XYZ file of C-alpha atoms in Angstrom:
127
model
C 132.799 173.200 45.945
C 131.717 169.581 46.455
C 134.885 168.935 48.476
C 134.124 171.914 50.712
C 130.549 170.773 51.343
C 131.742 167.240 52.049
C 134.397 168.624 54.421
C 131.801 170.692 56.269
C 129.498 167.694 56.529
C 132.358 165.569 57.866
C 133.124 168.227 60.460
C 129.488 168.168 61.552
C 129.523 164.384 61.755
C 132.702 164.268 63.797
C 131.307 166.717 66.331
C 128.762 164.251 67.708
C 126.079 166.837 66.952
C 125.094 165.097 63.739
C 124.323 161.762 65.321
C 122.133 163.418 67.934
C 120.162 165.157 65.178
C 119.699 162.287 62.758
C 122.443 163.197 60.299
C 124.091 159.937 59.344
C 126.328 160.436 56.295
C 128.456 163.213 54.847
C 127.003 162.515 51.415
C 123.597 163.623 52.727
C 124.678 167.267 52.682
C 122.687 168.601 49.725
C 123.092 172.319 49.127
C 120.640 172.313 46.211
C 117.911 170.841 48.415
C 118.778 173.464 51.014
C 118.470 176.220 48.442
C 114.993 174.954 47.562
C 113.917 174.898 51.229
C 115.423 178.371 51.680
C 113.493 179.697 48.690
C 110.178 178.206 49.794
C 110.358 178.753 53.551
C 112.867 181.520 54.260
C 113.072 183.930 51.328
C 109.854 185.792 52.127
C 111.755 187.444 54.980
C 115.435 186.700 54.310
C 117.882 187.122 51.448
C 121.527 186.210 51.276
C 122.983 189.614 50.390
C 120.513 192.137 51.787
C 118.462 192.536 54.926
C 114.703 192.431 54.479
C 112.242 191.732 57.269
C 115.040 189.565 58.674
C 118.804 190.080 58.469
C 120.833 188.975 55.458
C 122.066 185.421 55.782
C 125.228 185.277 53.672
C 128.092 184.323 55.980
C 125.704 183.637 58.876
C 127.636 180.511 59.911
C 130.457 181.814 62.073
C 128.998 185.305 62.461
C 128.305 186.763 65.914
C 124.590 186.624 66.729
C 122.826 189.965 66.282
C 125.653 191.584 64.351
C 124.463 192.585 60.855
C 125.198 196.315 60.579
C 122.085 198.431 60.128
C 119.640 195.671 61.098
C 117.594 196.262 64.262
C 117.481 193.115 66.378
C 115.189 192.278 69.271
C 116.791 192.542 72.700
C 117.612 188.843 73.158
C 119.448 188.597 69.860
C 121.094 192.012 70.147
C 122.808 191.099 73.405
C 123.578 187.451 72.653
C 127.213 186.759 73.438
C 127.636 183.890 71.013
C 128.323 183.051 67.395
C 126.034 181.309 64.946
C 127.426 177.826 64.479
C 125.668 174.810 62.998
C 124.356 173.632 66.354
C 123.050 177.090 67.354
C 121.376 177.509 63.957
C 119.839 174.034 64.105
C 118.305 174.831 67.507
C 117.068 178.210 66.287
C 115.600 176.840 63.069
C 113.831 174.080 64.995
C 111.905 176.578 67.142
C 113.067 180.222 66.951
C 110.938 181.433 69.875
C 112.163 178.606 72.076
C 115.823 179.459 71.412
C 115.276 183.224 71.759
C 111.884 183.888 73.420
C 111.911 187.600 72.566
C 112.554 187.066 68.854
C 110.368 188.977 66.423
C 110.768 186.130 63.934
C 107.197 185.015 63.317
C 108.138 181.581 62.042
C 107.290 178.368 63.831
C 110.454 176.607 62.699
C 111.571 173.806 60.437
C 110.356 170.703 62.238
C 111.872 168.212 59.768
C 115.539 167.479 60.507
C 116.251 166.862 56.825
C 115.001 170.357 55.926
C 117.160 171.953 58.616
C 120.161 169.885 57.527
C 119.665 170.930 53.899
C 119.261 174.642 54.758
C 122.332 174.526 56.992
C 124.310 172.866 54.221
C 123.171 175.590 51.787
C 123.973 178.416 54.224
C 127.453 176.983 54.847
C 128.172 177.274 51.132
C 127.273 180.963 51.414
C 129.582 181.674 54.343
């Protein structure tokens, strides 16, 4: 598992995205820290394996936006013609309503880059 996380972090770093968002080393990818952030800031509305107020998040990285069967999305997400990748998720988690103005997600976002990085690392292990 550690090799997979390190490989994912290296892929992020090599994309140029990481440097623009303050991610400096592959070793910084900490899935356990991401799980803690997920539990404290996301789990009231989201779970990995079932939809709650928000859609389930297992396998979100690489999944088409607005595509969880049986979950009712707001118009902007339902018609999005894209796939959730690390960059898309980072933008969304920074400010959900800025990325998708019609979102029903009543969450202001994760302002700290290290929290977003940790959650993204955790979610990648669940994809």
